[in-house]
Amino acid sequence: MQTASVPGFVRTILIIVGVYYAFKILARILMPILLRKMVQKAEQNFKQHTNYQNQADNHSTTQNSSSTFEKPKAKKQVGEYIDYEEVD
């Protein structure tokens, strides 16, 4: 049975700590760039969506402009209203 050596354990701990700090440094450098790209992409999608929606609205208003604006039909009343009294 082999036993773990102290220098090997210390080396492993140093590698883990080094990778952790390297990740932290890279994240600080790269995160603002990635976030900026994500915001630009979301803005672009939003603009495309609003342009498409505006085009659809313009198309529907040109079709509706020729027809008269009608009031919505009243809902059909089903049954009759019965008022109950309490009896002592």
N, CA and C atoms as an extended XYZ file, in Angstrom:
264
Properties=species:S:1:pos:R:3:atomname:S:1:resname:S:1:resid:I:1 pbc="F F F"
N         0.824       -1.170        0.000 N   MET     1
C         0.000        0.000        0.000 CA  MET     1
C         0.875        1.242        0.000 C   MET     1
N         0.570        2.173       -0.912 N   GLN     2
C         1.372        3.386       -1.002 CA  GLN     2
C         0.761        4.475       -0.139 C   GLN     2
N         1.608        5.279        0.399 N   THR     3
C         1.141        6.434        1.160 CA  THR     3
C         1.396        7.683        0.340 C   THR     3
N         0.539        8.680        0.537 N   ALA     4
C         0.684        9.932       -0.206 CA  ALA     4
C         1.846       10.709        0.394 C   ALA     4
N         2.617       11.286       -0.490 N   SER     5
C         3.759       12.053       -0.006 CA  SER     5
C         3.335       13.492        0.256 C   SER     5
N         3.953       14.107        1.202 N   VAL     6
C         3.624       15.488        1.568 CA  VAL     6
C         3.951       16.438        0.414 C   VAL     6
N         5.082       16.324       -0.261 N   PRO     7
C         5.352       17.243       -1.387 CA  PRO     7
C         4.330       17.106       -2.523 C   PRO     7
N         3.855       15.888       -2.770 N   GLY     8
C         2.844       15.686       -3.803 CA  GLY     8
C         1.520       16.344       -3.426 C   GLY     8
N         1.165       16.251       -2.143 N   PHE     9
C        -0.063       16.876       -1.649 CA  PHE     9
C         0.018       18.397       -1.753 C   PHE     9
N         1.162       18.952       -1.347 N   VAL    10
C         1.353       20.410       -1.417 CA  VAL    10
C         1.324       20.867       -2.871 C   VAL    10
N         1.936       20.087       -3.749 N   ARG    11
C         1.931       20.429       -5.177 CA  ARG    11
C         0.508       20.439       -5.725 C   ARG    11
N        -0.308       19.458       -5.346 N   THR    12
C        -1.702       19.381       -5.792 CA  THR    12
C        -2.494       20.585       -5.287 C   THR    12
N        -2.311       20.942       -4.022 N   ILE    13
C        -2.999       22.101       -3.460 CA  ILE    13
C        -2.585       23.375       -4.203 C   ILE    13
N        -1.306       23.548       -4.496 N   LEU    14
C        -0.830       24.735       -5.224 CA  LEU    14
C        -1.405       24.794       -6.635 C   LEU    14
N        -1.529       23.654       -7.286 N   ILE    15
C        -2.119       23.630       -8.632 CA  ILE    15
C        -3.585       24.044       -8.564 C   ILE    15
N        -4.316       23.542       -7.585 N   ILE    16
C        -5.739       23.889       -7.447 CA  ILE    16
C        -5.892       25.384       -7.182 C   ILE    16
N        -5.081       25.928       -6.288 N   VAL    17
C        -5.146       27.359       -5.974 CA  VAL    17
C        -4.750       28.181       -7.204 C   VAL    17
N        -3.724       27.747       -7.930 N   GLY    18
C        -3.289       28.465       -9.126 CA  GLY    18
C        -4.367       28.494      -10.200 C   GLY    18
N        -5.039       27.370      -10.416 N   VAL    19
C        -6.120       27.308      -11.402 CA  VAL    19
C        -7.271       28.217      -10.969 C   VAL    19
N        -7.574       28.220       -9.683 N   TYR    20
C        -8.656       29.064       -9.162 CA  TYR    20
C        -8.365       30.545       -9.433 C   TYR    20
N        -7.147       30.992       -9.091 N   TYR    21
C        -6.818       32.403       -9.298 CA  TYR    21
C        -6.707       32.754      -10.784 C   TYR    21
N        -6.224       31.831      -11.599 N   ALA    22
C        -6.171       32.077      -13.040 CA  ALA    22
C        -7.576       32.235      -13.602 C   ALA    22
N        -8.499       31.408      -13.127 N   PHE    23
C        -9.891       31.519      -13.565 CA  PHE    23
C       -10.484       32.862      -13.144 C   PHE    23
N       -10.196       33.295      -11.904 N   LYS    24
C       -10.700       34.588      -11.432 CA  LYS    24
C       -10.178       35.742      -12.293 C   LYS    24
N        -8.907       35.711      -12.616 N   ILE    25
C        -8.308       36.785      -13.419 CA  ILE    25
C        -8.894       36.787      -14.823 C   ILE    25
N        -9.003       35.619      -15.435 N   LEU    26
C        -9.581       35.544      -16.781 CA  LEU    26
C       -11.049       35.963      -16.774 C   LEU    26
N       -11.777       35.602      -15.737 N   ALA    27
C       -13.184       35.986      -15.657 CA  ALA    27
C       -13.310       37.508      -15.561 C   ALA    27
N       -12.440       38.145      -14.797 N   ARG    28
C       -12.487       39.610      -14.707 CA  ARG    28
C       -12.205       40.278      -16.041 C   ARG    28
N       -11.364       39.681      -16.836 N   ILE    29
C       -11.025       40.265      -18.136 CA  ILE    29
C       -12.105       39.963      -19.170 C   ILE    29
N       -12.589       38.721      -19.195 N   LEU    30
C       -13.492       38.293      -20.258 CA  LEU    30
C       -14.967       38.575      -19.993 C   LEU    30
N       -15.394       38.633      -18.741 N   MET    31
C       -16.822       38.824      -18.448 CA  MET    31
C       -17.381       40.130      -19.008 C   MET    31
N       -16.709       41.277      -18.865 N   PRO    32
C       -17.271       42.497      -19.462 CA  PRO    32
C       -17.430       42.400      -20.979 C   PRO    32
N       -16.494       41.737      -21.625 N   ILE    33
C       -16.579       41.576      -23.078 CA  ILE    33
C       -17.775       40.698      -23.438 C   ILE    33
N       -17.934       39.581      -22.726 N   LEU    34
C       -19.054       38.677      -22.998 CA  LEU    34
C       -20.393       39.341      -22.690 C   LEU    34
N       -20.470       40.073      -21.597 N   LEU    35
C       -21.712       40.754      -21.257 CA  LEU    35
C       -22.071       41.816      -22.291 C   LEU    35
N       -21.079       42.543      -22.762 N   ARG    36
C       -21.321       43.563      -23.791 CA  ARG    36
C       -21.872       42.927      -25.066 C   ARG    36
N       -21.287       41.784      -25.444 N   LYS    37
C       -21.776       41.082      -26.646 CA  LYS    37
C       -23.206       40.592      -26.448 C   LYS    37
N       -23.517       40.085      -25.247 N   MET    38
C       -24.873       39.602      -24.981 CA  MET    38
C       -25.881       40.750      -25.037 C   MET    38
N       -25.514       41.905      -24.499 N   VAL    39
C       -26.420       43.057      -24.512 CA  VAL    39
C       -26.637       43.533      -25.944 C   VAL    39
N       -25.587       43.560      -26.737 N   GLN    40
C       -25.726       43.968      -28.140 CA  GLN    40
C       -26.628       43.001      -28.901 C   GLN    40
N       -26.479       41.711      -28.654 N   LYS    41
C       -27.305       40.708      -29.331 CA  LYS    41
C       -28.771       40.857      -28.914 C   LYS    41
N       -29.017       41.076      -27.616 N   ALA    42
C       -30.385       41.260      -27.147 CA  ALA    42
C       -30.993       42.530      -27.739 C   ALA    42
N       -30.213       43.588      -27.827 N   GLU    43
C       -30.691       44.839      -28.422 CA  GLU    43
C       -31.043       44.642      -29.893 C   GLU    43
N       -30.205       43.900      -30.598 N   GLN    44
C       -30.454       43.630      -32.013 CA  GLN    44
C       -31.732       42.808      -32.192 C   GLN    44
N       -31.924       41.796      -31.351 N   ASN    45
C       -33.143       40.988      -31.426 CA  ASN    45
C       -34.370       41.834      -31.114 C   ASN    45
N       -34.252       42.719      -30.128 N   PHE    46
C       -35.369       43.591      -29.766 CA  PHE    46
C       -35.734       44.515      -30.922 C   PHE    46
N       -34.724       45.084      -31.571 N   LYS    47
C       -34.989       45.978      -32.708 CA  LYS    47
C       -35.651       45.221      -33.860 C   LYS    47
N       -35.181       44.012      -34.126 N   GLN    48
C       -35.786       43.219      -35.197 CA  GLN    48
C       -37.228       42.878      -34.853 C   GLN    48
N       -37.487       42.540      -33.607 N   HIS    49
C       -38.844       42.191      -33.182 CA  HIS    49
C       -39.769       43.393      -33.300 C   HIS    49
N       -39.308       44.570      -32.876 N   THR    50
C       -40.163       45.751      -32.953 CA  THR    50
C       -40.381       46.176      -34.403 C   THR    50
N       -39.368       46.023      -35.237 N   ASN    51
C       -39.550       46.350      -36.658 CA  ASN    51
C       -40.581       45.419      -37.285 C   ASN    51
N       -40.503       44.138      -36.980 N   TYR    52
C       -41.464       43.174      -37.513 CA  TYR    52
C       -42.861       43.491      -37.001 C   TYR    52
N       -42.957       43.837      -35.720 N   GLN    53
C       -44.256       44.146      -35.124 CA  GLN    53
C       -44.825       45.427      -35.737 C   GLN    53
N       -43.984       46.434      -35.953 N   ASN    54
C       -44.446       47.678      -36.571 CA  ASN    54
C       -44.940       47.426      -37.995 C   ASN    54
N       -44.245       46.576      -38.728 N   GLN    55
C       -44.678       46.269      -40.087 CA  GLN    55
C       -46.019       45.552      -40.065 C   GLN    55
N       -46.199       44.638      -39.137 N   ALA    56
C       -47.466       43.914      -39.034 CA  ALA    56
C       -48.593       44.865      -38.625 C   ALA    56
N       -48.314       45.789      -37.706 N   ASP    57
C       -49.320       46.771      -37.285 CA  ASP    57
C       -49.701       47.687      -38.437 C   ASP    57
N       -48.705       48.133      -39.205 N   ASN    58
C       -48.988       49.002      -40.350 CA  ASN    58
C       -49.830       48.265      -41.382 C   ASN    58
N       -49.543       46.997      -41.592 N   HIS    59
C       -50.298       46.197      -42.562 CA  HIS    59
C       -51.746       46.021      -42.102 C   HIS    59
N       -51.936       45.758      -40.801 N   SER    60
C       -53.292       45.538      -40.301 CA  SER    60
C       -54.083       46.839      -40.261 C   SER    60
N       -53.447       47.981      -40.010 N   THR    61
C       -54.180       49.251      -39.974 CA  THR    61
C       -54.608       49.657      -41.371 C   THR    61
N       -53.817       49.321      -42.390 N   THR    62
C       -54.236       49.661      -43.749 CA  THR    62
C       -55.437       48.813      -44.155 C   THR    62
N       -55.511       47.589      -43.686 N   GLN    63
C       -56.666       46.754      -44.003 CA  GLN    63
C       -57.896       47.221      -43.238 C   GLN    63
N       -57.746       47.634      -41.990 N   ASN    64
C       -58.868       48.047      -41.166 CA  ASN    64
C       -59.348       49.454      -41.481 C   ASN    64
N       -58.536       50.264      -42.142 N   SER    65
C       -58.924       51.646      -42.406 CA  SER    65
C       -60.084       51.718      -43.400 C   SER    65
N       -60.188       50.740      -44.275 N   SER    66
C       -61.267       50.763      -45.260 CA  SER    66
C       -62.599       50.330      -44.640 C   SER    66
N       -62.554       49.472      -43.626 N   SER    67
C       -63.796       49.020      -43.008 CA  SER    67
C       -64.169       49.961      -41.871 C   SER    67
N       -65.455       49.999      -41.536 N   THR    68
C       -65.901       50.861      -40.451 CA  THR    68
C       -65.604       50.191      -39.131 C   THR    68
N       -65.416       50.990      -38.124 N   PHE    69
C       -65.107       50.478      -36.795 CA  PHE    69
C       -66.407       50.110      -36.119 C   PHE    69
N       -66.592       48.834      -35.800 N   GLU    70
C       -67.834       48.365      -35.217 CA  GLU    70
C       -67.692       48.189      -33.721 C   GLU    70
N       -68.809       48.390      -33.009 N   LYS    71
C       -68.818       48.139      -31.578 CA  LYS    71
C       -68.841       46.637      -31.368 C   LYS    71
N       -68.209       46.183      -30.296 N   PRO    72
C       -68.297       44.747      -30.025 CA  PRO    72
C       -69.727       44.356      -29.675 C   PRO    72
N       -70.109       43.172      -30.101 N   LYS    73
C       -71.475       42.716      -29.868 CA  LYS    73
C       -71.698       42.450      -28.378 C   LYS    73
N       -72.917       42.753      -27.917 N   ALA    74
C       -73.246       42.503      -26.521 CA  ALA    74
C       -73.322       41.001      -26.285 C   ALA    74
N       -72.918       40.586      -25.095 N   LYS    75
C       -72.963       39.163      -24.787 CA  LYS    75
C       -74.403       38.738      -24.587 C   LYS    75
N       -74.664       37.566      -25.012 N   LYS    76
C       -75.999       37.014      -24.895 CA  LYS    76
C       -76.277       36.685      -23.431 C   LYS    76
N       -77.427       37.122      -22.904 N   GLN    77
C       -77.771       36.856      -21.521 CA  GLN    77
C       -78.426       35.483      -21.434 C   GLN    77
N       -77.866       34.646      -20.597 N   VAL    78
C       -78.366       33.291      -20.459 CA  VAL    78
C       -79.085       33.181      -19.121 C   VAL    78
N       -80.328       32.740      -19.119 N   GLY    79
C       -81.096       32.573      -17.888 CA  GLY    79
C       -81.578       33.911      -17.352 C   GLY    79
N       -82.182       33.873      -16.185 N   GLU    80
C       -82.643       35.113      -15.578 CA  GLU    80
C       -82.112       35.201      -14.165 C   GLU    80
N       -82.069       36.423      -13.656 N   TYR    81
C       -81.525       36.678      -12.340 CA  TYR    81
C       -82.608       36.466      -11.296 C   TYR    81
N       -82.316       35.693      -10.276 N   ILE    82
C       -83.293       35.433       -9.216 CA  ILE    82
C       -82.689       35.934       -7.904 C   ILE    82
N       -83.420       36.782       -7.211 N   ASP    83
C       -82.987       37.323       -5.934 CA  ASP    83
C       -83.634       36.517       -4.813 C   ASP    83
N       -82.810       35.911       -3.969 N   TYR    84
C       -83.328       35.106       -2.873 CA  TYR    84
C       -83.357       35.931       -1.591 C   TYR    84
N       -84.379       35.709       -0.775 N   GLU    85
C       -84.479       36.363        0.530 CA  GLU    85
C       -84.214       35.340        1.612 C   GLU    85
N       -83.663       35.811        2.727 N   GLU    86
C       -83.477       34.917        3.858 CA  GLU    86
C       -84.789       34.778        4.623 C   GLU    86
N       -85.099       33.584        5.026 N   VAL    87
C       -86.309       33.335        5.812 CA  VAL    87
C       -85.885       33.003        7.221 C   VAL    87
N       -86.509       33.705        8.213 N   ASP    88
C       -86.156       33.446        9.625 CA  ASP    88
C       -86.781       32.197       10.136 C   ASP    88
